[in-house]
Short mmCIF file of N, CA and C in Angstrom, two decimals:
data_model
loop_
_atom_site.label_atom_id
_atom_site.label_comp_id
_atom_site.label_asym_id
_atom_site.label_seq_id
_atom_site.Cartn_x
_atom_site.Cartn_y
_atom_site.Cartn_z
N GLU A 238 0.87 -1.19 0.04
CA GLU A 238 -0.02 0.01 0.00
C GLU A 238 0.89 1.24 0.00
N PRO A 239 0.88 2.03 -1.08
CA PRO A 239 1.73 3.24 -1.06
C PRO A 239 1.17 4.27 -0.12
N SER A 240 2.06 5.05 0.47
CA SER A 240 1.60 5.99 1.45
C SER A 240 0.87 7.15 0.72
N PRO A 241 -0.17 7.68 1.30
CA PRO A 241 -0.95 8.71 0.60
C PRO A 241 -0.10 9.99 0.39
N THR A 242 -0.32 10.61 -0.72
CA THR A 242 0.36 11.89 -0.95
C THR A 242 -0.60 12.98 -0.48
N PHE A 243 -0.05 14.10 -0.21
CA PHE A 243 -0.86 15.24 0.24
C PHE A 243 -1.14 16.16 -0.92
N ARG A 244 -2.35 16.66 -0.97
CA ARG A 244 -2.75 17.63 -1.97
C ARG A 244 -3.09 18.94 -1.23
N HIS A 245 -3.01 20.02 -1.90
CA HIS A 245 -3.22 21.28 -1.29
C HIS A 245 -4.27 22.14 -2.06
N PHE A 246 -4.98 22.94 -1.33
CA PHE A 246 -5.84 23.92 -2.03
C PHE A 246 -5.74 25.23 -1.23
N THR A 247 -5.99 26.34 -1.94
CA THR A 247 -5.95 27.63 -1.24
C THR A 247 -7.30 28.03 -0.80
N LEU A 248 -7.30 28.79 0.26
CA LEU A 248 -8.59 29.28 0.85
C LEU A 248 -8.32 30.77 1.09
N ASN A 249 -9.25 31.61 0.61
CA ASN A 249 -9.11 33.05 0.84
C ASN A 249 -10.46 33.64 1.29
N PHE A 250 -10.37 34.51 2.22
CA PHE A 250 -11.63 35.25 2.65
C PHE A 250 -11.17 36.51 3.36
N THR A 251 -12.15 37.38 3.56
CA THR A 251 -11.87 38.65 4.24
C THR A 251 -12.68 38.77 5.51
N LEU A 252 -11.99 39.13 6.56
CA LEU A 252 -12.61 39.35 7.88
C LEU A 252 -12.89 40.84 8.08
N THR A 253 -14.18 41.14 8.25
CA THR A 253 -14.55 42.54 8.29
C THR A 253 -14.52 43.14 9.70
N ASN A 254 -14.33 42.34 10.72
CA ASN A 254 -14.24 42.86 12.06
C ASN A 254 -12.84 42.59 12.71
N LEU A 255 -11.89 42.44 11.80
CA LEU A 255 -10.47 42.31 12.33
C LEU A 255 -9.66 43.42 11.61
N PRO A 256 -9.47 44.53 12.30
CA PRO A 256 -8.64 45.61 11.72
C PRO A 256 -7.21 45.12 11.46
N TYR A 257 -6.68 45.53 10.31
CA TYR A 257 -5.36 45.07 9.91
C TYR A 257 -4.31 45.90 10.67
N THR A 258 -3.33 45.21 11.20
CA THR A 258 -2.16 45.86 11.79
C THR A 258 -0.94 45.31 11.28
N ALA A 259 0.15 46.09 11.33
CA ALA A 259 1.44 45.68 10.74
C ALA A 259 1.94 44.39 11.29
N ASP A 260 1.68 44.06 12.61
CA ASP A 260 2.23 42.82 13.11
C ASP A 260 1.55 41.59 12.57
N LEU A 261 0.47 41.75 11.83
CA LEU A 261 -0.21 40.62 11.15
C LEU A 261 0.61 40.19 9.90
N GLU A 262 1.53 41.07 9.50
CA GLU A 262 2.38 40.84 8.28
C GLU A 262 3.47 39.81 8.57
N ILE A 263 3.84 39.68 9.84
CA ILE A 263 5.00 38.91 10.16
C ILE A 263 4.60 37.63 10.89
N PRO A 264 4.81 36.47 10.23
CA PRO A 264 4.34 35.17 10.80
C PRO A 264 4.89 34.80 12.13
N SER A 265 6.01 35.45 12.57
CA SER A 265 6.56 35.12 13.91
C SER A 265 6.00 35.98 15.06
N THR A 266 5.13 36.93 14.74
CA THR A 266 4.62 37.80 15.79
C THR A 266 3.53 37.11 16.57
N ARG A 267 3.35 37.52 17.84
CA ARG A 267 2.36 36.92 18.72
C ARG A 267 0.96 37.13 18.12
N ARG A 268 0.74 38.29 17.50
CA ARG A 268 -0.57 38.55 16.96
C ARG A 268 -0.90 37.62 15.77
N PHE A 269 0.04 37.41 14.88
CA PHE A 269 -0.14 36.48 13.74
C PHE A 269 -0.49 35.12 14.28
N ILE A 270 0.38 34.65 15.19
CA ILE A 270 0.20 33.28 15.72
C ILE A 270 -1.08 33.03 16.42
N SER A 271 -1.48 34.03 17.30
CA SER A 271 -2.73 33.87 18.01
C SER A 271 -3.93 34.00 17.09
N THR A 272 -3.88 34.88 16.06
CA THR A 272 -4.97 34.99 15.17
C THR A 272 -5.12 33.75 14.29
N GLU A 273 -3.98 33.18 13.83
CA GLU A 273 -4.04 31.92 13.05
C GLU A 273 -4.65 30.81 13.91
N LYS A 274 -4.28 30.73 15.16
CA LYS A 274 -4.86 29.74 16.11
C LYS A 274 -6.37 29.84 16.15
N VAL A 275 -6.86 31.04 16.33
CA VAL A 275 -8.32 31.26 16.43
C VAL A 275 -8.98 30.90 15.11
N ILE A 276 -8.40 31.32 14.01
CA ILE A 276 -8.98 30.95 12.68
C ILE A 276 -9.04 29.44 12.54
N ASN A 277 -8.02 28.75 12.86
CA ASN A 277 -8.01 27.26 12.73
C ASN A 277 -9.01 26.64 13.71
N TYR A 278 -9.14 27.26 14.90
CA TYR A 278 -10.11 26.74 15.85
C TYR A 278 -11.55 26.74 15.23
N TYR A 279 -11.83 27.73 14.43
CA TYR A 279 -13.12 27.84 13.78
C TYR A 279 -13.16 27.05 12.47
N LEU A 280 -12.11 27.01 11.73
CA LEU A 280 -12.09 26.34 10.43
C LEU A 280 -12.11 24.84 10.49
N ASP A 281 -11.27 24.29 11.37
CA ASP A 281 -11.12 22.86 11.47
C ASP A 281 -12.46 22.12 11.60
N PRO A 282 -13.33 22.57 12.55
CA PRO A 282 -14.60 21.86 12.71
C PRO A 282 -15.44 21.88 11.45
N LEU A 283 -15.34 22.93 10.63
CA LEU A 283 -16.13 23.09 9.43
C LEU A 283 -15.65 22.04 8.45
N PHE A 284 -14.35 21.93 8.27
CA PHE A 284 -13.86 20.92 7.33
C PHE A 284 -14.11 19.49 7.84
N LYS A 285 -14.17 19.35 9.19
CA LYS A 285 -14.45 18.03 9.70
C LYS A 285 -15.94 17.61 9.52
N ARG A 286 -16.78 18.58 9.19
CA ARG A 286 -18.15 18.27 8.89
C ARG A 286 -18.43 18.34 7.36
N SER A 287 -17.37 18.53 6.59
CA SER A 287 -17.51 18.57 5.13
C SER A 287 -17.28 17.31 4.44
N SER A 288 -17.46 17.31 3.10
CA SER A 288 -17.29 16.10 2.32
C SER A 288 -15.84 15.63 2.29
N ILE A 289 -14.89 16.50 2.63
CA ILE A 289 -13.48 16.05 2.61
C ILE A 289 -13.02 15.66 4.02
N SER A 290 -13.93 15.59 4.94
CA SER A 290 -13.63 15.29 6.32
C SER A 290 -12.66 14.03 6.51
N PRO A 291 -12.96 12.91 5.80
CA PRO A 291 -12.03 11.78 6.09
C PRO A 291 -10.57 11.98 5.69
N VAL A 292 -10.28 12.95 4.84
CA VAL A 292 -8.94 13.10 4.30
C VAL A 292 -8.32 14.46 4.72
N TYR A 293 -9.13 15.35 5.28
CA TYR A 293 -8.63 16.69 5.65
C TYR A 293 -7.49 16.63 6.69
N THR A 294 -6.45 17.34 6.43
CA THR A 294 -5.34 17.35 7.42
C THR A 294 -5.00 18.70 8.04
N GLY A 295 -5.65 19.77 7.62
CA GLY A 295 -5.42 21.03 8.29
C GLY A 295 -5.18 22.18 7.32
N CYS A 296 -5.22 23.41 7.91
CA CYS A 296 -4.94 24.64 7.15
C CYS A 296 -3.85 25.44 7.83
N ARG A 297 -3.08 26.14 7.03
CA ARG A 297 -2.09 27.07 7.56
C ARG A 297 -2.32 28.43 6.95
N VAL A 298 -2.34 29.44 7.80
CA VAL A 298 -2.50 30.79 7.27
C VAL A 298 -1.13 31.22 6.69
N MET A 299 -1.11 31.59 5.40
CA MET A 299 0.14 31.99 4.81
C MET A 299 0.38 33.49 4.96
N ARG A 300 -0.74 34.25 4.84
CA ARG A 300 -0.57 35.66 5.10
C ARG A 300 -1.90 36.33 5.36
N PHE A 301 -1.80 37.50 6.05
CA PHE A 301 -2.94 38.36 6.25
C PHE A 301 -2.63 39.60 5.40
N ARG A 302 -3.68 40.15 4.80
CA ARG A 302 -3.50 41.29 3.86
C ARG A 302 -4.41 42.45 4.36
N SER A 303 -3.92 43.68 4.17
CA SER A 303 -4.69 44.86 4.46
C SER A 303 -5.72 45.05 3.37
N MET A 304 -7.01 45.22 3.77
CA MET A 304 -8.08 45.49 2.82
C MET A 304 -8.82 46.76 3.25
N LYS A 305 -9.34 47.45 2.30
CA LYS A 305 -10.21 48.62 2.59
C LYS A 305 -9.59 49.53 3.66
N ASP A 306 -8.42 50.12 3.34
CA ASP A 306 -7.87 51.03 4.30
C ASP A 306 -7.65 50.47 5.70
N ARG A 307 -7.21 49.22 5.76
CA ARG A 307 -6.89 48.53 6.99
C ARG A 307 -8.07 48.29 7.98
N ASP A 308 -9.31 48.53 7.47
CA ASP A 308 -10.49 48.23 8.32
C ASP A 308 -10.75 46.72 8.33
N ASN A 309 -10.42 46.12 7.20
CA ASN A 309 -10.61 44.72 7.05
C ASN A 309 -9.32 44.00 6.83
N THR A 310 -9.31 42.66 7.11
CA THR A 310 -8.07 41.89 6.95
C THR A 310 -8.42 40.69 6.01
N GLY A 311 -7.69 40.61 4.93
CA GLY A 311 -7.81 39.49 4.00
C GLY A 311 -6.90 38.37 4.54
N LEU A 312 -7.25 37.13 4.22
CA LEU A 312 -6.53 35.96 4.70
C LEU A 312 -6.30 35.04 3.57
N ASP A 313 -5.07 34.58 3.45
CA ASP A 313 -4.70 33.52 2.44
C ASP A 313 -4.22 32.31 3.24
N ALA A 314 -4.87 31.20 3.02
CA ALA A 314 -4.44 29.97 3.73
C ALA A 314 -4.22 28.84 2.71
N VAL A 315 -3.41 27.89 3.09
CA VAL A 315 -3.23 26.67 2.31
C VAL A 315 -3.68 25.55 3.17
N CYS A 316 -4.62 24.78 2.60
CA CYS A 316 -5.17 23.67 3.33
C CYS A 316 -4.71 22.37 2.65
N SER A 317 -4.63 21.32 3.36
CA SER A 317 -4.18 20.04 2.81
C SER A 317 -5.07 18.87 3.11
N TYR A 318 -5.01 17.86 2.25
CA TYR A 318 -5.76 16.67 2.41
C TYR A 318 -4.98 15.54 1.86
N LYS A 319 -5.25 14.34 2.35
CA LYS A 319 -4.62 13.16 1.88
C LYS A 319 -5.25 12.74 0.61
N ASN A 320 -4.48 12.45 -0.39
CA ASN A 320 -5.02 11.99 -1.69
C ASN A 320 -5.25 10.46 -1.53
N ASP A 321 -6.47 10.06 -1.30
CA ASP A 321 -6.67 8.59 -1.29
C ASP A 321 -8.08 8.22 -1.77
N SER A 322 -8.34 6.98 -1.84
CA SER A 322 -9.49 6.42 -2.53
C SER A 322 -10.81 6.76 -1.91
N ARG A 323 -10.80 7.24 -0.60
CA ARG A 323 -12.04 7.55 0.03
C ARG A 323 -12.67 8.80 -0.59
N ILE A 324 -11.95 9.57 -1.20
CA ILE A 324 -12.46 10.76 -1.85
C ILE A 324 -12.03 10.77 -3.34
N ALA A 325 -13.01 10.62 -4.19
CA ALA A 325 -12.67 10.41 -5.58
C ALA A 325 -11.83 11.58 -6.16
N THR A 326 -12.40 12.72 -6.13
CA THR A 326 -11.65 13.89 -6.54
C THR A 326 -12.06 15.06 -5.67
N PHE A 327 -11.11 16.02 -5.52
CA PHE A 327 -11.43 17.20 -4.69
C PHE A 327 -12.33 18.06 -5.54
N ASP A 328 -13.51 18.28 -5.02
CA ASP A 328 -14.53 19.10 -5.72
C ASP A 328 -14.61 20.47 -5.08
N ARG A 329 -13.94 21.45 -5.68
CA ARG A 329 -13.85 22.73 -5.02
C ARG A 329 -15.17 23.43 -4.97
N GLU A 330 -16.01 23.23 -5.95
CA GLU A 330 -17.37 23.80 -5.97
C GLU A 330 -18.19 23.28 -4.75
N LYS A 331 -18.03 21.95 -4.52
CA LYS A 331 -18.75 21.33 -3.42
C LYS A 331 -18.25 21.88 -2.07
N VAL A 332 -16.93 21.92 -1.93
CA VAL A 332 -16.34 22.39 -0.70
C VAL A 332 -16.73 23.88 -0.46
N TYR A 333 -16.69 24.69 -1.56
CA TYR A 333 -17.10 26.04 -1.45
C TYR A 333 -18.59 26.15 -0.93
N GLN A 334 -19.44 25.38 -1.51
CA GLN A 334 -20.86 25.34 -1.13
C GLN A 334 -21.03 24.98 0.35
N GLU A 335 -20.34 23.96 0.74
CA GLU A 335 -20.42 23.52 2.20
C GLU A 335 -19.94 24.62 3.10
N LEU A 336 -18.77 25.21 2.80
CA LEU A 336 -18.24 26.29 3.64
C LEU A 336 -19.19 27.48 3.64
N SER A 337 -19.77 27.80 2.51
CA SER A 337 -20.71 28.87 2.39
C SER A 337 -21.87 28.65 3.32
N ASN A 338 -22.45 27.46 3.24
CA ASN A 338 -23.56 27.10 4.11
C ASN A 338 -23.23 27.13 5.59
N MET A 339 -22.02 26.64 5.91
CA MET A 339 -21.60 26.53 7.32
C MET A 339 -21.16 27.87 7.90
N THR A 340 -20.99 28.87 7.02
CA THR A 340 -20.61 30.21 7.51
C THR A 340 -21.79 31.18 7.27
N LYS A 341 -23.01 30.62 7.23
CA LYS A 341 -24.24 31.44 7.05
C LYS A 341 -24.09 32.28 5.78
N GLY A 342 -23.80 31.64 4.68
CA GLY A 342 -23.69 32.39 3.42
C GLY A 342 -22.47 33.31 3.40
N VAL A 343 -21.34 32.80 3.87
CA VAL A 343 -20.11 33.57 4.00
C VAL A 343 -20.30 34.88 4.71
N THR A 344 -20.85 34.86 5.94
CA THR A 344 -20.99 36.03 6.76
C THR A 344 -20.41 35.86 8.14
N LYS A 345 -20.21 34.62 8.58
CA LYS A 345 -19.81 34.45 9.97
C LYS A 345 -18.85 33.22 10.13
N LEU A 346 -17.75 33.48 10.79
CA LEU A 346 -16.82 32.38 11.12
C LEU A 346 -16.51 32.55 12.63
N GLY A 347 -17.18 31.87 13.53
CA GLY A 347 -17.02 32.07 14.93
C GLY A 347 -17.27 33.52 15.28
N GLN A 348 -16.20 34.10 15.91
CA GLN A 348 -16.35 35.52 16.36
C GLN A 348 -16.12 36.50 15.22
N TYR A 349 -15.72 36.01 14.09
CA TYR A 349 -15.43 36.89 12.95
C TYR A 349 -16.58 37.12 12.02
N SER A 350 -16.71 38.30 11.47
CA SER A 350 -17.66 38.57 10.40
C SER A 350 -16.87 38.53 9.08
N LEU A 351 -17.51 37.94 8.10
CA LEU A 351 -16.85 37.73 6.80
C LEU A 351 -17.51 38.68 5.76
N GLU A 352 -16.67 39.07 4.81
CA GLU A 352 -17.21 39.87 3.69
C GLU A 352 -17.87 38.88 2.77
N LYS A 353 -19.14 39.11 2.44
CA LYS A 353 -20.02 38.21 1.79
C LYS A 353 -19.43 37.50 0.54
N ASN A 354 -18.85 38.29 -0.34
CA ASN A 354 -18.37 37.65 -1.56
C ASN A 354 -16.84 37.40 -1.61
N SER A 355 -16.28 37.21 -0.40
CA SER A 355 -14.82 37.14 -0.36
C SER A 355 -14.23 35.72 -0.32
N LEU A 356 -15.14 34.69 -0.27
CA LEU A 356 -14.61 33.35 -0.13
C LEU A 356 -14.15 32.75 -1.48
N TYR A 357 -12.96 32.22 -1.50
CA TYR A 357 -12.43 31.55 -2.66
C TYR A 357 -11.84 30.26 -2.23
N VAL A 358 -12.16 29.16 -2.90
CA VAL A 358 -11.60 27.84 -2.68
C VAL A 358 -11.02 27.44 -4.03
N ASN A 359 -9.68 27.24 -4.05
CA ASN A 359 -9.04 26.98 -5.29
C ASN A 359 -8.27 25.68 -5.23
N GLY A 360 -8.70 24.65 -5.94
CA GLY A 360 -8.12 23.35 -5.89
C GLY A 360 -6.77 23.26 -6.52
#
């Protein structure tokens, strides 16, 4: 049995109630690390309830971006899953739809408010 390979997809969305600050630019800062932890705390359960649940292995925030004069913060993450027979193909439309439903139409992620049309799932 060959060991499963990992596949990645990008996830992007905008948080409208997280003001952007310069320390979110640097992955080693306390603010970056704590914000990423909170994001993952909310994201992981969503993926664990999604169609890719059996193969999902986690997301990493790659960067936070300043949006709309620093009032909003954009987020770029890379998520990974094991490529195995339990999931025929990664269906980004389906995953997008599931995330959209679970975030109340891309408006809410835990304590965060999301910009409605900001979610992108790219396989």
